[in-house]
mmCIF file of C-alpha atoms and ligand atoms in Angstrom:
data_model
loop_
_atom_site.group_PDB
_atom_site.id
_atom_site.type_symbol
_atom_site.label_atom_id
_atom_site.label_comp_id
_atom_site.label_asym_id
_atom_site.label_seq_id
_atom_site.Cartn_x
_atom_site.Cartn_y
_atom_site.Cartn_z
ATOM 1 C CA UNK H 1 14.153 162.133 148.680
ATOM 2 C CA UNK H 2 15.777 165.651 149.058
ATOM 3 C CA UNK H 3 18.964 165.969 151.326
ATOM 4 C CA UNK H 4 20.097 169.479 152.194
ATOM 5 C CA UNK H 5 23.789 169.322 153.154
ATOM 6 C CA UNK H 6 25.533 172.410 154.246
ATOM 7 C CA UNK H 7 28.218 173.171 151.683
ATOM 8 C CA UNK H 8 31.735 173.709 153.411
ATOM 9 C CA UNK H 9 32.788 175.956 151.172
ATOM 10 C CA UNK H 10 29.398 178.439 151.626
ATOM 11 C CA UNK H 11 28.638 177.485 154.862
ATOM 12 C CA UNK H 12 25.422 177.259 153.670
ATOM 13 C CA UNK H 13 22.626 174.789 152.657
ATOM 14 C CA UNK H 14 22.151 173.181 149.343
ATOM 15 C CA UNK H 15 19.516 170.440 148.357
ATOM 16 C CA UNK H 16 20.867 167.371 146.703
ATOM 17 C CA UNK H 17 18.685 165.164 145.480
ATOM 18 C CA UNK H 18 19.056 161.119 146.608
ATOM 19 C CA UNK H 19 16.990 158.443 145.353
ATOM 20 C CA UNK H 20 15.055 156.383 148.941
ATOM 21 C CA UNK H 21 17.157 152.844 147.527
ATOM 22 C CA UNK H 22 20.551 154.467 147.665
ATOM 23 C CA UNK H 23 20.048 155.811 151.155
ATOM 24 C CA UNK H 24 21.462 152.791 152.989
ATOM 25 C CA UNK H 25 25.151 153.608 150.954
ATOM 26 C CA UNK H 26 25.049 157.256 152.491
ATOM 27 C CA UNK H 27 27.574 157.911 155.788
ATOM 28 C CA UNK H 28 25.649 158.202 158.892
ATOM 29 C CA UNK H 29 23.536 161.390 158.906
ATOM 30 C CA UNK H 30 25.690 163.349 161.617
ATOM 31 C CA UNK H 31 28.858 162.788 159.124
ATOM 32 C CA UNK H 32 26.303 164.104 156.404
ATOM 33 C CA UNK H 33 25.372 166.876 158.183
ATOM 34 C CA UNK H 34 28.849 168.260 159.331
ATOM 35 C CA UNK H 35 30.093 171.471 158.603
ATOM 36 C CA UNK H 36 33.851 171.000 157.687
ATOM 37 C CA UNK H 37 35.777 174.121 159.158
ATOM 38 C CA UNK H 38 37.859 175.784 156.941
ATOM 39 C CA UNK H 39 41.250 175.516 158.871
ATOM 40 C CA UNK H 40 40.420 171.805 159.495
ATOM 41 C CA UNK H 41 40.410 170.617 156.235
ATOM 42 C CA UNK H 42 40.288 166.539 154.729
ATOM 43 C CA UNK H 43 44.148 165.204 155.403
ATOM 44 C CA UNK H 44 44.553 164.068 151.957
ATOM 45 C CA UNK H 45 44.554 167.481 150.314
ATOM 46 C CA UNK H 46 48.162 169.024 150.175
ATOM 47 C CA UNK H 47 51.334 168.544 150.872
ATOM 48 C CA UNK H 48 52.150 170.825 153.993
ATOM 49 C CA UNK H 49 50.136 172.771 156.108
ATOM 50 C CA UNK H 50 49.669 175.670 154.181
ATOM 51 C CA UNK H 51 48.652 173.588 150.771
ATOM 52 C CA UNK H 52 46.409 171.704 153.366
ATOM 53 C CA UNK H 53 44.067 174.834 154.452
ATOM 54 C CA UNK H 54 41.151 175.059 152.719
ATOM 55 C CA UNK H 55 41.313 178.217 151.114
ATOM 56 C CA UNK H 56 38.168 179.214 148.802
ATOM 57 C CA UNK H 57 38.445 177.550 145.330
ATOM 58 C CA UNK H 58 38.601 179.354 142.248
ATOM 59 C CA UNK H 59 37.694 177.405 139.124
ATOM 60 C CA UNK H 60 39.919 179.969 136.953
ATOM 61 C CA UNK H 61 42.617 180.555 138.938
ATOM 62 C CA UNK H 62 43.417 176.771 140.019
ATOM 63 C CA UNK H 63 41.881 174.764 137.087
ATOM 64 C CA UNK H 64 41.821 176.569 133.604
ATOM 65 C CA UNK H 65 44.838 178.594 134.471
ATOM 66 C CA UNK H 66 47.023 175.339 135.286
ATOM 67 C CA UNK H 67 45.438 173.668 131.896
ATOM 68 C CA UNK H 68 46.392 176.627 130.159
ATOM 69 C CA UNK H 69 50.125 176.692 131.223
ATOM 70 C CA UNK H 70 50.459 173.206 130.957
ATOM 71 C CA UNK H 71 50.760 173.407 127.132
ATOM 72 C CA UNK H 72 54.124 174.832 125.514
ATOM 73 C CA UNK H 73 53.848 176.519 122.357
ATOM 74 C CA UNK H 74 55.095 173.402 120.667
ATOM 75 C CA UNK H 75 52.278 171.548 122.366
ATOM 76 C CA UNK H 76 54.218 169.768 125.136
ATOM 77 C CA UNK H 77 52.414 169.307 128.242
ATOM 78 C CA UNK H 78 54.589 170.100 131.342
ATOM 79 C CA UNK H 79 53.384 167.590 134.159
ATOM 80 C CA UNK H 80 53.850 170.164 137.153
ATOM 81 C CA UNK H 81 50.474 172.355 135.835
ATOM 82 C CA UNK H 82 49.196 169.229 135.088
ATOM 83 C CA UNK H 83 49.226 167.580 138.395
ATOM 84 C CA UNK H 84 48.738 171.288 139.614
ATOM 85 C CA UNK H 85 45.634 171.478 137.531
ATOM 86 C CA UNK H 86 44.359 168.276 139.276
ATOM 87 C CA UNK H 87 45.123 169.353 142.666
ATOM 88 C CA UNK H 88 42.967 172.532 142.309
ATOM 89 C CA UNK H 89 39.924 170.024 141.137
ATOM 90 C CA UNK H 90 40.577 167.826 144.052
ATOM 91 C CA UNK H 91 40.435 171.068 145.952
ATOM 92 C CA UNK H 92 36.822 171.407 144.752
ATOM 93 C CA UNK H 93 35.939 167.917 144.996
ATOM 94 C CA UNK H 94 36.531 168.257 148.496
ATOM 95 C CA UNK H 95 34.841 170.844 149.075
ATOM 96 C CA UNK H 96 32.124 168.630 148.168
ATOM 97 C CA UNK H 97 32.238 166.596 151.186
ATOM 98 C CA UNK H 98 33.024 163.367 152.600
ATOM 99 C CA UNK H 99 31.306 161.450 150.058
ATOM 100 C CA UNK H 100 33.999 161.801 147.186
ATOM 101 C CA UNK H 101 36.976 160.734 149.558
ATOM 102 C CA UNK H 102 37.721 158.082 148.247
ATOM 103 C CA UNK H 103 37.936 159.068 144.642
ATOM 104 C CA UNK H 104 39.774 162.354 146.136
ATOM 105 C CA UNK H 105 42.435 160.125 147.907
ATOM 106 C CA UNK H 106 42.777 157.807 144.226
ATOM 107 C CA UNK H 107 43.379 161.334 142.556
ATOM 108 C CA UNK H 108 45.843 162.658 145.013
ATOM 109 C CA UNK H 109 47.882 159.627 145.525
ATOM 110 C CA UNK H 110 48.600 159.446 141.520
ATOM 111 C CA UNK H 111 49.331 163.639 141.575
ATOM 112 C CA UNK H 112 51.409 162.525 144.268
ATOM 113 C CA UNK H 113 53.195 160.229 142.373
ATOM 114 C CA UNK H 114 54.185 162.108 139.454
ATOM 115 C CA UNK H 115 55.327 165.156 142.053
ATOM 116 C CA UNK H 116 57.692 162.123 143.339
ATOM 117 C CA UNK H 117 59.135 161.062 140.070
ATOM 118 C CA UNK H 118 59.551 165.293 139.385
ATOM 119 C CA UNK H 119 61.541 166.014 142.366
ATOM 120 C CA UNK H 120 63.587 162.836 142.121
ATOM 121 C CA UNK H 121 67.145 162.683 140.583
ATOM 122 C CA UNK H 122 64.934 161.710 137.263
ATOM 123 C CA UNK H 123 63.224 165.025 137.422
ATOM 124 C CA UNK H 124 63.759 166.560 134.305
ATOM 125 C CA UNK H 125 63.281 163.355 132.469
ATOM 126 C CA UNK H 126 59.872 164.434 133.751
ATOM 127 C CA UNK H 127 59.129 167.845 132.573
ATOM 128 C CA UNK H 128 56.625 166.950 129.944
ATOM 129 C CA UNK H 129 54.535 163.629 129.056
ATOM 130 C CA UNK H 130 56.474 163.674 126.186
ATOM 131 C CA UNK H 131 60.389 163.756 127.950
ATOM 132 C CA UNK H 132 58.637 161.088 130.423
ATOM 133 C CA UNK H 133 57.446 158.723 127.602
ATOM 134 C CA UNK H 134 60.551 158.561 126.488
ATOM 135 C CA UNK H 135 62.625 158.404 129.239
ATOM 136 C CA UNK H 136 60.558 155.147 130.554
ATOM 137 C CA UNK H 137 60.373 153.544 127.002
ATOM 138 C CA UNK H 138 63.754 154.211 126.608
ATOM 139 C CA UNK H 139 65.198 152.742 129.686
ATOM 140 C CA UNK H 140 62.213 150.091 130.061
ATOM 141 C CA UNK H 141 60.048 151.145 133.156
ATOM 142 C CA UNK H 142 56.796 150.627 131.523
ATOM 143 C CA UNK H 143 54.629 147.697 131.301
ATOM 144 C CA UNK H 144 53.925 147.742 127.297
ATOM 145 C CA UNK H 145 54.022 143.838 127.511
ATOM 146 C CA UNK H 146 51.361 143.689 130.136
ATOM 147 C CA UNK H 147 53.198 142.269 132.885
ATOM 148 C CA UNK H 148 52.257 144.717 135.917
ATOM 149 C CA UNK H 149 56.206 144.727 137.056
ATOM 150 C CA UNK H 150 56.020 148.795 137.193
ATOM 151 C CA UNK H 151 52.425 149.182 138.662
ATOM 152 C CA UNK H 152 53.719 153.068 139.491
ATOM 153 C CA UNK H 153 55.384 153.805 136.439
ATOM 154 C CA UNK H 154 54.841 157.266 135.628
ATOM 155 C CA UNK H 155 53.522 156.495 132.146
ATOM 156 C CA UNK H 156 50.367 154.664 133.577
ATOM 157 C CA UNK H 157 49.989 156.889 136.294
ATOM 158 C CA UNK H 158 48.832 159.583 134.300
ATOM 159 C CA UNK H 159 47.182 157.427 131.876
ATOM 160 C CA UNK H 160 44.499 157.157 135.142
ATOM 161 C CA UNK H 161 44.308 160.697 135.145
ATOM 162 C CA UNK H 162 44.176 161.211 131.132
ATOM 163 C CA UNK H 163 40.740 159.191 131.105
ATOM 164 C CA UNK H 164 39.559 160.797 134.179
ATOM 165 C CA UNK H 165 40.349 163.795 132.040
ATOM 166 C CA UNK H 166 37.901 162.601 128.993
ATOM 167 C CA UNK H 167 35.649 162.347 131.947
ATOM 168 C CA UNK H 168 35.964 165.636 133.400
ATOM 169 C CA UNK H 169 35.416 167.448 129.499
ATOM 170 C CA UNK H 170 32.630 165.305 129.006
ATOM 171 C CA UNK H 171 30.524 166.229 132.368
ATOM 172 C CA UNK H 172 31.875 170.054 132.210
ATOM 173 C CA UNK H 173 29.938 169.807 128.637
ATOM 174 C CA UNK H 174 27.391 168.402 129.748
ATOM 175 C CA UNK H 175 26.903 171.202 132.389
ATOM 176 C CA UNK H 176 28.067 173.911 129.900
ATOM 177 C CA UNK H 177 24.970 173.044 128.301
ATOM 178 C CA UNK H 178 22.587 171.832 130.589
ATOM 179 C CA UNK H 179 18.987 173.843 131.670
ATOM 180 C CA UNK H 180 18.983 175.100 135.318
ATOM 181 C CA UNK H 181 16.733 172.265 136.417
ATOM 182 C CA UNK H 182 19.010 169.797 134.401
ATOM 183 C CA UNK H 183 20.573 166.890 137.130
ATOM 184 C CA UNK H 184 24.087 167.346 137.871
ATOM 185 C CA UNK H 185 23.958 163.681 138.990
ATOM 186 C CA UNK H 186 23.044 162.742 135.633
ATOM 187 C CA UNK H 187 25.453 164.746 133.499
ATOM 188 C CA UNK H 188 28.417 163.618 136.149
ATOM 189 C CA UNK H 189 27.165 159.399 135.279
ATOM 190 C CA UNK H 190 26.730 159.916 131.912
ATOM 191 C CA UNK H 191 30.113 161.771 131.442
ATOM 192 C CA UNK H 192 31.740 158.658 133.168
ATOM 193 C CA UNK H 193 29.856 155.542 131.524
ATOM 194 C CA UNK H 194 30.782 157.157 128.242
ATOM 195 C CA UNK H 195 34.097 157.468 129.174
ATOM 196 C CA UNK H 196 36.298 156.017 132.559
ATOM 197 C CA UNK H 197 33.696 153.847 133.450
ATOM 198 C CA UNK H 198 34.579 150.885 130.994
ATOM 199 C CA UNK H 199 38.311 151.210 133.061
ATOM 200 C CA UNK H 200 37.109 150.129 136.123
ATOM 201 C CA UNK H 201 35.644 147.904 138.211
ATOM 202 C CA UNK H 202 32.267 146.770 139.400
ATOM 203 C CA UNK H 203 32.714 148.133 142.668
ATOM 204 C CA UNK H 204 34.135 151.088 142.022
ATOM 205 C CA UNK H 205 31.349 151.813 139.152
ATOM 206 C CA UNK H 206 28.410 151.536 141.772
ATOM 207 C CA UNK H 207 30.255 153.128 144.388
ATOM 208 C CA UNK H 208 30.668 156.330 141.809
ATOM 209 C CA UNK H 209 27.233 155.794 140.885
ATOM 210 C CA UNK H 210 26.192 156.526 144.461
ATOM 211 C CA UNK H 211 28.433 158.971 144.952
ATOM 212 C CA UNK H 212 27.031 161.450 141.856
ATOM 213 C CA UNK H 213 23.686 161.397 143.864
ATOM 214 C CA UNK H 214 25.400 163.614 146.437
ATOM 215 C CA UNK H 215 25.906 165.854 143.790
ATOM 216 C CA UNK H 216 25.001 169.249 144.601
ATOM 217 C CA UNK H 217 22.416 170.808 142.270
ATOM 218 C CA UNK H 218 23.489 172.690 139.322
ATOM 219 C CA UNK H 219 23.186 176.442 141.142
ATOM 220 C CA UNK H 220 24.637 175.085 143.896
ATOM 221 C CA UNK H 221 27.813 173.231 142.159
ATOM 222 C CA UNK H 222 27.597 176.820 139.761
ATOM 223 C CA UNK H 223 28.351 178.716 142.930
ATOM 224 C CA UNK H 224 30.810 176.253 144.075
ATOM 225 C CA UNK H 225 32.948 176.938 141.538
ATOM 226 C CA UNK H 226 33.218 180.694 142.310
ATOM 227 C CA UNK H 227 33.487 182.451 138.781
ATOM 228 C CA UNK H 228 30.492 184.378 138.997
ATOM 229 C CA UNK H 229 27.277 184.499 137.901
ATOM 230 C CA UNK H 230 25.924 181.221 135.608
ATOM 231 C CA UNK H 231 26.387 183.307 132.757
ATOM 232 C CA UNK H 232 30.091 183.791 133.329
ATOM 233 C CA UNK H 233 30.025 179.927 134.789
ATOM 234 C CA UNK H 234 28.931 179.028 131.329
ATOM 235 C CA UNK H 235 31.520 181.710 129.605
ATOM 236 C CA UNK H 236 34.043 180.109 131.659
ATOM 237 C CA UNK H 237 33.383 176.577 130.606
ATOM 238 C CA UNK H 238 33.039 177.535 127.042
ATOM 239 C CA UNK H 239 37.118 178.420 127.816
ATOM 240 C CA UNK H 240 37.569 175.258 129.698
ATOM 241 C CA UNK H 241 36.505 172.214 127.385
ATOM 242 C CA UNK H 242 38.265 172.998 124.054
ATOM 243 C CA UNK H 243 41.482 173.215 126.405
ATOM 244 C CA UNK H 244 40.577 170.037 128.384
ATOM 245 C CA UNK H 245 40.147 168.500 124.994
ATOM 246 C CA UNK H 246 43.492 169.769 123.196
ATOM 247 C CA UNK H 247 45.358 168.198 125.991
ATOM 248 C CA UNK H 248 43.359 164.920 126.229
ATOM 249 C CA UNK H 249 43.952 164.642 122.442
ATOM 250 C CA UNK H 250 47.646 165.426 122.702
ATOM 251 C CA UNK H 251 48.292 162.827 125.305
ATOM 252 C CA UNK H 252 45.719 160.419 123.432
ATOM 253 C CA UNK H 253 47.717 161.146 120.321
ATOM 254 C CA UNK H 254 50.883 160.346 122.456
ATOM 255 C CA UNK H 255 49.947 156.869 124.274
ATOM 256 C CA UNK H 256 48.153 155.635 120.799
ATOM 257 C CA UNK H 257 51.562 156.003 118.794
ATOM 258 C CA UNK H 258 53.767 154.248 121.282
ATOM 259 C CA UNK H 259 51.105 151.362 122.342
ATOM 260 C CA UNK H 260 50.088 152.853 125.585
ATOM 261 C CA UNK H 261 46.886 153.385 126.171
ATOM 262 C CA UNK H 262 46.126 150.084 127.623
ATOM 263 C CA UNK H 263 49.027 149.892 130.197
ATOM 264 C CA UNK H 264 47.790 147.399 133.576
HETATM 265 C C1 LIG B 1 34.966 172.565 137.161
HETATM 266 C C2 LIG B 1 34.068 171.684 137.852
HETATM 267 C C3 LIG B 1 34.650 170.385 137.901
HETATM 268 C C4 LIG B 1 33.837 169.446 138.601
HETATM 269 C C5 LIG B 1 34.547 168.853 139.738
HETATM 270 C C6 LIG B 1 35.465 167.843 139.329
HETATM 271 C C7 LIG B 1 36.248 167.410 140.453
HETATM 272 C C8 LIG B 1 37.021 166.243 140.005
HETATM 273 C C9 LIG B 1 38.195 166.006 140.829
HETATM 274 C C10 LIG B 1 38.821 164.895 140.747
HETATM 275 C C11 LIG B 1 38.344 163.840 139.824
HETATM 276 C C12 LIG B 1 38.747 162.558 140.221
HETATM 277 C C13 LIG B 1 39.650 161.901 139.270
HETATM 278 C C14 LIG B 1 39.658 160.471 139.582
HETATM 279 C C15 LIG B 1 40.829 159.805 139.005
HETATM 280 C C16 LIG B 1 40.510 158.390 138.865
HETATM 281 C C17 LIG B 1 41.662 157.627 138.311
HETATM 282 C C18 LIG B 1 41.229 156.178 138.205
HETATM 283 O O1 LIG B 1 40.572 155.820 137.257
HETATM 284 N N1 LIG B 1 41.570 155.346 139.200
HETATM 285 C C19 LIG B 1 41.116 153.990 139.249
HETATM 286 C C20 LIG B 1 42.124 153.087 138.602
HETATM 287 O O2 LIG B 1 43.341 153.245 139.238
HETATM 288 P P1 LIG B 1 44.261 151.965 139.487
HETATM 289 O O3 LIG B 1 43.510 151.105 140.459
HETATM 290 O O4 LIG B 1 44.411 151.290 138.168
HETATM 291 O O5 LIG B 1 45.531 152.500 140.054
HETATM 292 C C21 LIG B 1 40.830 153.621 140.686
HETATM 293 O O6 LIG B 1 40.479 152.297 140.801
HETATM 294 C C22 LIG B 1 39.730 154.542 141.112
HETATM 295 C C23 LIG B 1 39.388 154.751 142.326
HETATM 296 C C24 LIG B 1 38.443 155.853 142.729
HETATM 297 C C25 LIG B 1 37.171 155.997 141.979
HETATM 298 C C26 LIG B 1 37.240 156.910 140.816
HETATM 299 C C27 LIG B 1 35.867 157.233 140.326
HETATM 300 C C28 LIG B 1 35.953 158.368 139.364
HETATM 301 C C29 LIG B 1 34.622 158.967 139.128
HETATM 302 C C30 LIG B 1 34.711 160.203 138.278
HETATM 303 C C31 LIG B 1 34.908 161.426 139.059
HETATM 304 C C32 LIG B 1 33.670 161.875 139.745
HETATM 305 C C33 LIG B 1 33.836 163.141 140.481
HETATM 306 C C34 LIG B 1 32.515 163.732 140.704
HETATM 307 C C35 LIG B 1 32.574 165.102 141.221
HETATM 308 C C36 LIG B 1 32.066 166.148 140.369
#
């Protein structure tokens, strides 16, 4: 069945396309339905008032430039573009609607945590992934023996967000590539069984799964992203994914050597 769900961002009307036997895991249709002003944006966004309004989102300026300037020229990744870099995704995602809260709120309260650990006395030790590897395998704050004692250790805090990240080059692949009439909702599940989806639970699996059928269409997710037309969309992503991937594979690289990559 075809859904059209006006687009906060837009203000206008896009069709998504939702199969009749997920209908019963949808929000009632008047939350569906509601146009989200931009000056009254989700609460989970930002940190003060002015990070909270809902500005329009700019794929370039808040995501590829924040992935670009995380990595120093001798390949260290500095966790404040990082986390910024996430923040401007979680920007879009919410511009997405109500559907993707709760993986929106799971995103922001691990940027959130990070930001925490950088403006704590034990800042600097958190500059890059690399100074905070260290700093919490050197003075023991991570759970390498698998006993869950440091379940917000900064180390497998952003190992949640490094898969998501495998996740987020896979899909942005996917739609690199994909055919106008090609299903967003079907790139976006793909992208996550092949990659975050073995980290997670039952639950949360189906309740992703339902939430990629709110998906908006590819023109409509194209325009989302404000970079121009598809052509430049596609340009854009050609950019994207190689540096989504150098900094997945640095941070894989990183975990793998010092037994992390399966922290609780
Ligand atoms: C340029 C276009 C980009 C497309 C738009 C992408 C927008 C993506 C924005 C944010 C992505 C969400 C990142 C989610 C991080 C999930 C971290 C995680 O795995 N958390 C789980 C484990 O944490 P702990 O319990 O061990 O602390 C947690 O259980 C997860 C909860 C929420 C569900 C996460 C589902 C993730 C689905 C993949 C993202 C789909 C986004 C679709 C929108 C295009």
């Amino acid at each position: 069945m075809f859904l059209y769900c006006l687009d906060s961002l837009t203000s206008s009307l896009y069709p998504m396309c939702i199969p009749q036997s997920s209908m019963m895991f949808l929000p009632p249709m008047d939350t569906r339905m509601q146009l989200r002003p931009t000056s009254c944006p989700a609460p989970w966004i930002g940190n003060t008032e002015a990070e909270n309004l809902q500005t329009q989102f700019c794929l370039k300026k808040e995501v590829l430039e924040s992935f670009k300037s995380c990595l120093s020229p001798e390949k260290e990744i500095y966790i404040e573009h990082y986390v910024s870099g996430w923040r401007g995704l979680v920007k879009l995602l919410n511009s997405l609607g109500s559907l993707f809260g709760f993986i929106s709120k799971d995103a922001v309260s691990k940027t959130q945590i990070l930001m925490n650990f950088l403006k704590s006395e034990n800042g600097p030790h958190y500059a890059t992934v690399q100074s905070m590897v260290k700093f919490e395998l050197d003075n023991k704050l991570v759970d390498v023996d698998k006993k869950g004692i440091y379940p917000e250790s900064g180390c497998r805090t952003l190992l949640r967000l490094h898969r998501a990240l495998r996740w987020l080059q896979l899909f942005l692949e996917r739609l690199r590539t994909s055919k106008e009439d090609d299903k967003t909702s079907v790139m976006c599940r793909d992208a996550y069984n092949e990659s975050l989806a073995q980290h997670h639970t039952w639950l949360i699996r189906k309740s992703a799964g339902m939430a990629f059928y709110g998906l908006p269409v590819r023109p409509a997710f194209f325009e989302v992203m404000n970079v121009g037309t598809p052509e430049q969309v596609v340009d854009v992503l050609g950019k994207a994914v190689p540096l989504l991937y150098e900094v997945y594979q640095i941070t894989e690289e990183l975990y793998q050597k010092h037994n992390l990559l399966d922290l609780p």
